Amino acid sequence: MNNKVLMKGNEALAEAAIQAGCRYFFGYPITPQTELAAYMAKKMPKVNGVYLQAESEIAAANMVLGAAGTGVRAMTSSSSPGISLKSEAISYMAGCDIPALIVNVQRGGPGLGGIQPSQADYWQATKATGHGDFQILVFAPATVQEMIDLVGLAFDKGDEYRIPAMILADGMLGQMMEPVTIPEHTTQHLVEKSWACCGHQNKRKHNVLNSLFLTPSELEKLIIERYKRYDIIKEKEQRWEEYRLDDADIVLVAYGASARVSHTAVDIAREKGYKVGLLRPVTLWPYPTKAFTTLKETARAFISVEMSMGQMVDDVRLAVECKKPVHFVGRTGGKIPTPMEVVDKIVEVGGMD
Amino acid sequence: MSKDFNMLFAGFGGQGVLFAGKISAYAGLYDNKNITWLPSYGPEMRGGTANCSVCISDNPIGSPCVVSPDVFIALNLPSFEKFKNSVVSGGTMILDSTMISEKCDRTDIHIFYIPASQLATENGLDGLANIILLGKMFKETNFCTQQSLETALENCISKRKQHLLLPNKKALQIGMDF
């Protein structure tokens, strides 16, 4: 017998946040994310933390903006329609350089959509989580254990670069249970937050966190400075995982739940004799373009596997510099592709010589 | 290397479909296997059809969605009809024949009919047909060790509900003996 326990993905995200030192959770219920908030409601009082169910998603996200502005680790979680509501506050956090954690356990959209698993918020997470010139860190776990591991990392990297961070999960990962080991107190990289608005007690100049700059030159300068930081992140923080890529002619590219399905599809297709492997982005922003450096020369074709209409295809095309064809297979609206649907696509692409 | 199991439990919400799956998952965990447990969620949990996928494997598990189960436990007629043809050839199907009066016409799988709901009622174990079916599943598939199964049952019953432990153990035994 081992020391592993079974946890739902949603509960694992919550426990990991507490272990990472987060003591401020502001949320609003929505399926399929609700177990995260429910876990926080139970556990936060026991660790002298704050659990607050706000009157709306908008309020919850702005509470995170305020709390994180004092330098504490704060977070919110929701599912797709709720993230749209939170996007205003996320833009303000980016504009004020305030790090915080936002969890999106995606469901089908647009609009209220459905409640079944989806990855249709890829564009929203990686291109436009709100208005204005900005990016946030986006981490895409594929196992419940990784949901735990990436929460700590998201807080650490957010603090390090003063940037909001998102865990982009989906209903399948949120609802499923897997064995996990919970590391205690993963907070190892607490950085000094000299910018925090936490009371100057007349000992220092007061800090200001603000996103309003009416002088264009001043705003432009600030944004350019911020983009220099983004360049450092793009250089240093790309993360991905490779599976059976050594001799791969065909490369599946998939993250999160789709990567689980693709993993099974690779095994089935390998048995049929196809030289296929899986490249799994762990960071969606920064996109792991470095992972493609050799593959874009050695592989024959790429297939983006998604639970959306193919939102990641363009990022794969850019990463392979259009040197090789990029195909797409996926389902949307709350449907999860079966491994055989992916295998069929591999066979189709494999037969294109 | 021992066999991998892809199991599907299906029935009405409230029949303990998810719970039976959870015990199976824990049993696999205690045998030091990789496991996944994936429930259906949303409105079907509240009275509609509910189902639950459990994978137990020596290797890392890819997709946790069981599309073609090698073990299928059916607790009601709609679930039986929906999934009976998805069971892999050579697989195992276990039916609560109190709830499902029809017979399965497939000849390429192992089919076991057990009047689990009736047995539960006769033994004063109303509501534990799921555990009786679990016992039967263990007997016919040996998907885990008996010790792990018993430990899983004990650990899945919360401290507040310890008075239900004995009835659950009894139900498990009835299934194993049938």
Short mmCIF file of C-alpha atoms in Angstrom, two decimals, chain A:
data_model
loop_
_atom_site.label_atom_id
_atom_site.label_comp_id
_atom_site.label_asym_id
_atom_site.label_seq_id
_atom_site.Cartn_x
_atom_site.Cartn_y
_atom_site.Cartn_z
CA MET A 1 0.00 0.00 0.00
CA ASN A 2 1.32 3.45 -0.79
CA ASN A 3 0.70 6.91 0.59
CA LYS A 4 -1.24 8.06 -2.42
CA VAL A 5 -4.84 9.20 -2.12
CA LEU A 6 -7.53 9.53 -4.73
CA MET A 7 -8.62 13.07 -5.41
CA LYS A 8 -10.84 14.78 -7.91
CA GLY A 9 -8.97 17.25 -10.09
CA ASN A 10 -10.99 20.14 -8.72
CA GLU A 11 -10.20 19.22 -5.12
CA ALA A 12 -6.55 18.68 -5.98
CA LEU A 13 -6.30 22.19 -7.41
CA ALA A 14 -7.76 23.61 -4.20
CA GLU A 15 -5.51 21.62 -1.85
CA ALA A 16 -2.46 22.50 -3.94
CA ALA A 17 -3.29 26.20 -3.72
CA ILE A 18 -3.54 25.99 0.07
CA GLN A 19 -0.21 24.14 0.20
CA ALA A 20 1.28 26.86 -2.00
CA GLY A 21 0.37 29.43 0.61
CA CYS A 22 -2.82 30.79 -0.91
CA ARG A 23 -5.11 32.01 1.88
CA TYR A 24 -7.54 34.12 -0.13
CA PHE A 25 -10.13 32.49 -2.37
CA PHE A 26 -12.94 34.42 -4.01
CA GLY A 27 -15.36 32.52 -6.16
CA TYR A 28 -18.80 31.95 -7.52
CA PRO A 29 -20.25 28.50 -8.19
CA ILE A 30 -20.38 27.03 -11.69
CA THR A 31 -20.33 23.49 -13.05
CA PRO A 32 -17.94 21.72 -13.63
CA GLN A 33 -15.69 23.67 -11.26
CA THR A 34 -17.81 23.73 -8.11
CA GLU A 35 -15.90 21.10 -6.09
CA LEU A 36 -12.92 23.46 -6.03
CA ALA A 37 -14.90 26.21 -4.34
CA ALA A 38 -16.64 23.70 -2.05
CA TYR A 39 -13.26 22.32 -0.94
CA MET A 40 -12.04 25.84 -0.24
CA ALA A 41 -15.17 26.62 1.77
CA LYS A 42 -14.40 23.64 3.98
CA LYS A 43 -10.63 24.03 4.28
CA MET A 44 -9.88 27.76 4.26
CA PRO A 45 -11.36 28.44 7.73
CA LYS A 46 -9.15 25.67 9.14
CA VAL A 47 -5.97 27.37 7.93
CA ASN A 48 -7.06 30.89 8.90
CA GLY A 49 -7.75 31.64 5.28
CA VAL A 50 -10.55 33.52 3.58
CA TYR A 51 -13.18 31.76 1.53
CA LEU A 52 -15.67 34.18 0.09
CA GLN A 53 -18.50 33.46 -2.29
CA ALA A 54 -19.02 36.78 -4.02
CA GLU A 55 -22.24 38.12 -5.48
CA SER A 56 -20.96 37.51 -8.99
CA GLU A 57 -17.91 36.39 -10.96
CA ILE A 58 -17.07 40.02 -11.67
CA ALA A 59 -16.99 40.84 -7.97
CA ALA A 60 -14.94 37.74 -7.15
CA ALA A 61 -12.28 38.58 -9.73
CA ASN A 62 -12.05 42.17 -8.50
CA MET A 63 -11.65 40.91 -4.93
CA VAL A 64 -8.68 38.90 -6.18
CA LEU A 65 -7.31 42.07 -7.81
CA GLY A 66 -7.58 43.90 -4.50
CA ALA A 67 -6.26 41.12 -2.28
CA ALA A 68 -3.35 40.23 -4.55
CA GLY A 69 -2.52 43.94 -4.73
CA THR A 70 -1.57 43.74 -1.06
CA GLY A 71 1.01 41.11 -1.96
CA VAL A 72 -0.77 37.98 -0.70
CA ARG A 73 -1.37 34.87 -2.76
CA ALA A 74 -4.98 35.07 -3.95
CA MET A 75 -7.01 33.13 -6.46
CA THR A 76 -10.34 32.61 -8.11
CA SER A 77 -11.76 29.76 -10.12
CA SER A 78 -14.58 29.35 -12.57
CA SER A 79 -15.63 27.71 -15.79
CA SER A 80 -15.83 29.24 -19.24
CA PRO A 81 -18.79 31.68 -19.02
CA GLY A 82 -17.52 32.81 -15.62
CA ILE A 83 -14.03 33.47 -16.99
CA SER A 84 -15.52 35.82 -19.59
CA LEU A 85 -17.00 37.82 -16.73
CA LYS A 86 -13.68 37.81 -14.88
CA SER A 87 -11.73 38.94 -17.92
CA GLU A 88 -12.14 42.64 -17.12
CA ALA A 89 -10.44 42.24 -13.76
CA ILE A 90 -7.75 40.02 -15.30
CA SER A 91 -6.93 42.83 -17.75
CA TYR A 92 -6.67 45.23 -14.81
CA MET A 93 -4.37 42.81 -12.96
CA ALA A 94 -2.15 42.63 -16.04
CA GLY A 95 -2.23 46.43 -16.31
CA CYS A 96 -1.19 46.77 -12.66
CA ASP A 97 1.35 43.92 -12.84
CA ILE A 98 -0.43 42.04 -10.06
CA PRO A 99 0.21 38.29 -9.85
CA ALA A 100 -2.75 36.06 -9.01
CA LEU A 101 -4.06 32.64 -9.95
CA ILE A 102 -7.12 32.12 -12.12
CA VAL A 103 -8.42 28.58 -12.70
CA ASN A 104 -10.59 27.78 -15.70
CA VAL A 105 -12.21 24.34 -15.67
CA GLN A 106 -13.50 24.64 -19.21
CA ARG A 107 -16.94 23.64 -20.47
CA GLY A 108 -18.57 23.99 -23.86
CA GLY A 109 -19.32 27.44 -25.27
CA PRO A 110 -20.02 30.02 -26.62
CA GLY A 111 -22.60 31.68 -24.42
CA LEU A 112 -23.78 29.48 -21.59
CA GLY A 113 -22.91 26.56 -23.87
CA GLY A 114 -23.04 23.27 -21.99
CA ILE A 115 -21.52 21.77 -18.88
CA GLN A 116 -19.50 18.96 -20.44
CA PRO A 117 -15.69 19.16 -20.92
CA SER A 118 -14.25 21.44 -23.60
CA GLN A 119 -11.06 23.24 -24.64
CA ALA A 120 -12.78 26.01 -26.54
CA ASP A 121 -11.27 28.77 -24.38
CA TYR A 122 -7.77 28.30 -25.83
CA TRP A 123 -7.88 31.57 -27.73
CA GLN A 124 -9.31 33.40 -24.75
CA ALA A 125 -6.60 32.07 -22.43
CA THR A 126 -3.62 32.54 -24.73
CA LYS A 127 -4.55 35.55 -26.89
CA ALA A 128 -7.14 37.74 -25.17
CA THR A 129 -8.09 37.12 -21.56
CA GLY A 130 -9.28 40.72 -21.61
CA HIS A 131 -8.72 43.95 -23.52
CA GLY A 132 -5.37 45.53 -24.16
CA ASP A 133 -1.79 44.54 -24.94
CA PHE A 134 -1.03 41.79 -22.46
CA GLN A 135 -0.37 38.12 -21.83
CA ILE A 136 -0.87 35.87 -18.85
CA LEU A 137 0.94 32.63 -18.01
CA VAL A 138 -1.18 29.64 -19.03
CA PHE A 139 -0.51 26.16 -17.64
CA ALA A 140 -2.31 23.09 -18.98
CA PRO A 141 -2.23 20.05 -16.69
CA ALA A 142 -3.08 16.60 -18.08
CA THR A 143 -3.23 14.54 -14.88
CA VAL A 144 -4.58 15.20 -11.41
CA GLN A 145 -1.04 15.03 -10.04
CA GLU A 146 0.04 17.65 -12.53
CA MET A 147 -2.88 19.84 -11.49
CA ILE A 148 -1.29 19.86 -8.05
CA ASP A 149 2.24 20.43 -9.28
CA LEU A 150 1.35 23.26 -11.65
CA VAL A 151 -0.63 25.27 -9.08
CA GLY A 152 2.52 25.80 -7.01
CA LEU A 153 4.50 26.65 -10.12
CA ALA A 154 1.84 29.08 -11.34
CA PHE A 155 1.96 31.01 -8.06
CA ASP A 156 5.77 31.01 -8.04
CA LYS A 157 6.16 32.14 -11.64
CA GLY A 158 3.38 34.69 -11.31
CA ASP A 159 5.17 36.26 -8.35
CA GLU A 160 8.56 36.07 -10.06
CA TYR A 161 7.40 37.93 -13.15
CA ARG A 162 4.54 39.97 -11.63
CA ILE A 163 2.01 38.49 -14.03
CA PRO A 164 -1.39 36.79 -13.60
CA ALA A 165 -1.29 33.04 -14.16
CA MET A 166 -4.00 30.66 -15.30
CA ILE A 167 -4.50 26.95 -14.91
CA LEU A 168 -6.44 25.92 -18.02
CA ALA A 169 -8.15 22.63 -17.18
CA ASP A 170 -11.40 21.14 -18.38
CA GLY A 171 -14.46 19.34 -17.01
CA MET A 172 -12.92 15.93 -17.51
CA LEU A 173 -9.79 16.68 -15.48
CA GLY A 174 -11.82 18.56 -12.88
CA GLN A 175 -14.24 15.71 -12.29
CA MET A 176 -11.97 12.68 -12.56
CA MET A 177 -10.13 11.05 -9.69
CA GLU A 178 -6.55 9.79 -9.84
CA PRO A 179 -4.00 8.84 -7.20
CA VAL A 180 -1.98 11.82 -6.06
CA THR A 181 0.77 12.67 -3.64
CA ILE A 182 0.30 16.06 -2.08
CA PRO A 183 3.52 17.84 -1.31
CA GLU A 184 3.30 19.88 1.87
CA HIS A 185 4.09 23.56 1.78
CA THR A 186 5.25 23.87 -1.78
CA THR A 187 5.93 27.55 -1.19
CA GLN A 188 9.65 27.76 -1.73
CA HIS A 189 10.07 30.76 -3.91
CA LEU A 190 8.39 33.53 -1.99
CA VAL A 191 9.71 36.74 -3.45
CA GLU A 192 9.83 40.12 -1.78
CA LYS A 193 6.92 42.19 -3.08
CA SER A 194 8.23 45.72 -2.62
CA TRP A 195 5.45 46.97 -4.90
CA ALA A 196 2.59 45.70 -2.72
CA CYS A 197 0.01 48.11 -1.31
CA CYS A 198 0.04 46.74 2.20
CA GLY A 199 0.49 49.82 4.35
CA HIS A 200 3.66 51.97 4.39
CA GLN A 201 3.42 52.94 8.09
CA ASN A 202 5.23 56.16 7.23
CA LYS A 203 8.41 54.16 6.71
CA ARG A 204 8.51 54.27 2.94
CA LYS A 205 6.96 56.09 0.02
CA HIS A 206 3.47 54.78 -0.62
CA ASN A 207 2.97 52.32 -3.45
CA VAL A 208 0.43 52.79 -6.22
CA LEU A 209 -1.11 50.04 -8.31
CA ASN A 210 -2.89 51.57 -11.24
CA SER A 211 -3.75 50.77 -14.82
CA LEU A 212 -4.90 54.23 -15.92
CA PHE A 213 -2.31 56.23 -17.88
CA LEU A 214 -3.73 59.15 -19.86
CA THR A 215 -0.42 60.14 -21.39
CA PRO A 216 0.13 57.90 -24.42
CA SER A 217 3.93 58.03 -24.24
CA GLU A 218 3.87 56.99 -20.59
CA LEU A 219 1.51 54.06 -21.30
CA GLU A 220 3.49 53.00 -24.35
CA LYS A 221 6.74 52.98 -22.37
CA LEU A 222 5.16 50.87 -19.66
CA ILE A 223 3.78 48.34 -22.13
CA ILE A 224 7.10 48.06 -23.96
CA GLU A 225 8.84 47.42 -20.63
CA ARG A 226 6.26 44.75 -19.85
CA TYR A 227 6.81 43.09 -23.22
CA LYS A 228 10.55 42.89 -22.50
CA ARG A 229 9.54 40.82 -19.47
CA TYR A 230 7.33 38.68 -21.71
CA ASP A 231 10.38 38.04 -23.92
CA ILE A 232 12.28 36.72 -20.91
CA ILE A 233 9.33 34.49 -20.04
CA LYS A 234 9.17 33.18 -23.61
CA GLU A 235 12.88 32.40 -23.42
CA LYS A 236 12.91 30.75 -20.00
CA GLU A 237 9.50 29.32 -19.18
CA GLN A 238 8.43 27.10 -22.08
CA ARG A 239 7.40 23.68 -20.83
CA TRP A 240 6.33 20.55 -22.62
CA GLU A 241 6.39 16.76 -22.46
CA GLU A 242 7.34 14.31 -25.20
CA TYR A 243 5.98 10.80 -25.68
CA ARG A 244 7.41 8.33 -28.24
CA LEU A 245 8.73 11.15 -30.45
CA ASP A 246 12.20 9.71 -31.13
CA ASP A 247 11.52 8.35 -34.61
CA ALA A 248 8.11 9.97 -35.17
CA ASP A 249 6.98 10.77 -38.71
CA ILE A 250 3.67 12.06 -37.45
CA VAL A 251 3.50 14.27 -34.38
CA LEU A 252 0.28 14.70 -32.43
CA VAL A 253 0.13 18.00 -30.56
CA ALA A 254 -2.36 18.04 -27.70
CA TYR A 255 -2.73 19.42 -24.18
CA GLY A 256 -4.91 18.55 -21.18
CA ALA A 257 -7.69 16.00 -21.69
CA SER A 258 -6.97 15.78 -25.43
CA ALA A 259 -3.41 14.76 -24.59
CA ARG A 260 -4.77 11.84 -22.54
CA VAL A 261 -6.80 10.66 -25.51
CA SER A 262 -3.83 11.22 -27.84
CA HIS A 263 -1.53 9.22 -25.53
CA THR A 264 -3.81 6.20 -25.95
CA ALA A 265 -4.10 6.86 -29.71
CA VAL A 266 -0.29 6.87 -30.06
CA ASP A 267 -0.07 3.44 -28.42
CA ILE A 268 -2.78 2.00 -30.68
CA ALA A 269 -1.28 3.50 -33.85
CA ARG A 270 2.23 2.34 -32.89
CA GLU A 271 0.88 -1.22 -32.69
CA LYS A 272 -0.42 -0.77 -36.22
CA GLY A 273 3.07 0.25 -37.30
CA TYR A 274 2.66 4.01 -37.54
CA LYS A 275 5.63 6.06 -36.41
CA VAL A 276 3.70 8.52 -34.34
CA GLY A 277 4.38 10.40 -31.12
CA LEU A 278 2.86 13.04 -28.89
CA LEU A 279 4.10 16.52 -28.10
CA ARG A 280 2.19 17.84 -25.10
CA PRO A 281 2.45 21.57 -24.37
CA VAL A 282 2.44 22.12 -20.59
CA THR A 283 2.62 25.88 -21.00
CA LEU A 284 0.20 27.29 -23.59
CA TRP A 285 1.60 30.76 -23.05
CA PRO A 286 4.46 30.89 -23.52
CA TYR A 287 3.83 28.37 -26.29
CA PRO A 288 6.61 25.75 -26.31
CA THR A 289 7.98 26.63 -29.76
CA LYS A 290 11.40 25.27 -28.78
CA ALA A 291 9.89 21.78 -28.69
CA PHE A 292 9.39 22.00 -32.46
CA THR A 293 12.96 23.02 -33.36
CA THR A 294 14.07 19.56 -34.46
CA LEU A 295 10.63 18.08 -35.10
CA LYS A 296 9.76 20.60 -37.79
CA GLU A 297 12.74 19.25 -39.76
CA THR A 298 12.39 15.52 -38.97
CA ALA A 299 8.63 14.91 -38.81
CA ARG A 300 6.48 14.63 -41.90
CA ALA A 301 3.23 16.04 -40.55
CA PHE A 302 1.61 17.40 -37.41
CA ILE A 303 -1.91 16.80 -36.10
CA SER A 304 -3.42 19.13 -33.52
CA VAL A 305 -5.86 17.17 -31.34
CA GLU A 306 -8.34 19.35 -29.48
CA MET A 307 -11.73 19.63 -27.85
CA SER A 308 -12.46 22.75 -29.89
CA MET A 309 -12.78 23.61 -33.57
CA GLY A 310 -9.00 23.75 -33.91
CA GLN A 311 -8.00 26.86 -31.97
CA MET A 312 -4.42 25.65 -31.41
CA VAL A 313 -3.74 24.83 -35.08
CA ASP A 314 -2.35 28.29 -35.86
CA ASP A 315 0.11 28.14 -32.97
CA VAL A 316 1.37 24.78 -34.23
CA ARG A 317 1.71 26.24 -37.77
CA LEU A 318 3.74 29.15 -36.41
CA ALA A 319 5.90 26.84 -34.31
CA VAL A 320 6.74 24.66 -37.35
CA GLU A 321 7.11 27.82 -39.46
CA CYS A 322 4.70 26.29 -41.98
CA LYS A 323 7.46 23.87 -43.03
CA LYS A 324 5.17 20.86 -42.63
CA PRO A 325 1.41 20.37 -42.98
CA VAL A 326 -0.62 20.81 -39.79
CA HIS A 327 -3.83 18.79 -39.64
CA PHE A 328 -6.61 18.87 -37.11
CA VAL A 329 -8.85 16.32 -35.44
CA GLY A 330 -11.17 17.00 -32.56
CA ARG A 331 -14.63 17.29 -31.11
CA THR A 332 -16.36 20.25 -29.56
CA GLY A 333 -19.46 21.30 -27.66
CA GLY A 334 -18.71 18.99 -24.72
CA LYS A 335 -17.76 15.89 -26.69
CA ILE A 336 -14.44 14.16 -26.02
CA PRO A 337 -12.71 12.59 -29.02
CA THR A 338 -12.21 8.84 -28.75
CA PRO A 339 -8.73 7.40 -29.24
CA MET A 340 -10.03 5.64 -32.37
CA GLU A 341 -11.14 8.93 -33.92
CA VAL A 342 -7.57 10.17 -33.46
CA VAL A 343 -6.13 6.91 -34.83
CA ASP A 344 -8.35 7.24 -37.92
CA LYS A 345 -6.84 10.67 -38.53
CA ILE A 346 -3.32 9.28 -38.09
CA VAL A 347 -4.11 6.60 -40.67
CA GLU A 348 -5.51 9.25 -43.04
CA VAL A 349 -2.49 11.52 -42.66
CA GLY A 350 -0.09 8.57 -42.71
CA GLY A 351 -1.45 7.52 -46.06
CA MET A 352 -0.82 10.83 -47.76
CA ASP A 353 2.59 10.00 -49.26
#
